XYZ file of C-alpha atoms in Angstrom:
111
model
C -16.574 71.193 54.921
C -16.863 67.495 54.227
C -19.776 67.323 57.097
C -21.444 70.292 55.597
C -21.185 69.004 52.044
C -22.698 65.837 53.205
C -25.449 67.796 54.933
C -26.238 70.156 52.226
C -25.461 71.524 48.632
C -22.535 74.100 49.028
C -22.631 76.427 46.020
C -19.391 78.090 46.518
C -16.578 78.723 49.144
C -14.337 81.221 49.801
C -11.387 81.316 52.152
C -11.163 84.818 53.516
C -7.388 85.369 53.726
C -5.181 88.166 52.097
C -7.848 90.287 50.135
C -10.657 89.675 52.750
C -14.316 90.394 52.104
C -13.874 92.748 49.120
C -11.450 90.630 46.885
C -12.318 87.171 47.876
C -16.193 87.123 48.140
C -16.981 88.285 44.733
C -14.819 85.611 43.038
C -17.370 82.989 44.494
C -20.549 85.075 43.135
C -22.273 84.494 39.961
C -22.392 87.327 37.464
C -24.952 89.953 38.406
C -25.005 89.525 42.119
C -23.450 90.766 45.184
C -22.994 89.767 48.782
C -24.970 91.739 51.455
C -22.903 91.168 54.531
C -24.790 91.798 57.870
C -22.451 93.413 60.595
C -23.082 92.024 63.914
C -24.038 88.634 62.633
C -20.977 86.983 64.016
C -18.902 87.737 67.205
C -15.956 90.114 66.495
C -13.149 89.727 68.955
C -12.288 92.907 70.996
C -8.683 93.080 69.326
C -9.999 94.095 66.393
C -11.762 97.150 67.795
C -8.634 98.019 69.613
C -6.449 97.789 66.405
C -9.127 99.854 64.611
C -9.181 102.680 67.004
C -5.390 102.990 68.009
C -4.267 102.673 64.324
C -7.220 104.762 63.003
C -8.087 102.461 60.498
C -10.896 102.477 58.188
C -13.857 100.163 58.581
C -13.530 98.727 55.095
C -9.663 98.348 55.653
C -10.414 96.200 58.805
C -12.666 93.996 56.878
C -10.439 93.587 53.860
C -7.078 93.070 55.910
C -8.022 91.541 59.126
C -11.316 89.779 57.925
C -12.624 90.670 61.469
C -12.623 87.033 62.651
C -13.980 85.277 59.398
C -11.861 82.629 58.010
C -14.189 80.820 55.426
C -17.537 81.722 53.792
C -19.592 78.836 52.337
C -22.629 79.866 50.012
C -25.697 77.723 50.499
C -29.339 77.851 49.757
C -31.214 79.793 52.288
C -33.403 77.089 53.012
C -30.293 74.741 53.640
C -28.462 77.402 55.943
C -29.681 75.801 59.286
C -28.631 72.414 58.385
C -25.171 73.577 57.201
C -24.818 75.323 60.452
C -26.063 72.310 62.272
C -23.411 70.181 60.615
C -20.470 72.586 61.422
C -21.539 72.866 65.132
C -22.011 69.110 65.363
C -18.025 68.974 65.059
C -17.530 71.683 67.840
C -17.005 74.614 65.469
C -18.967 77.969 65.367
C -20.846 78.831 62.349
C -23.120 82.002 61.399
C -25.475 83.235 58.853
C -23.526 86.452 57.919
C -25.602 87.607 54.966
C -27.055 86.710 51.701
C -26.550 86.989 47.747
C -28.649 89.465 46.087
C -29.128 90.494 42.494
C -27.116 93.597 41.466
C -23.583 94.818 40.673
C -21.057 92.296 41.672
C -19.168 93.030 44.922
C -19.941 93.131 48.677
C -21.827 95.430 50.595
C -21.397 95.851 54.453
C -24.548 96.826 56.243
């Protein structure tokens, strides 16, 4: 985070733990906005598919309980996304653009 902060202005950060996508992401959003999360924009480990299938677990429950491999979300301006990712990858970590903030009712939309 420190390296990213030195590279770009971070608008918000959400640690995606208990409460996952649907509780934690809206806390970092300005009123009148929602996060559109693009499924498939980051690698999901196969174990999550196994758990979902064997446990007959609904998709939204998987994202809210197990986070599908996402541990932290940082919101930056769209024009800063590449620089933010480069700052993280320079340290040997992985980062992905997984969505965008849009105008509308506060919350999260998986698409």
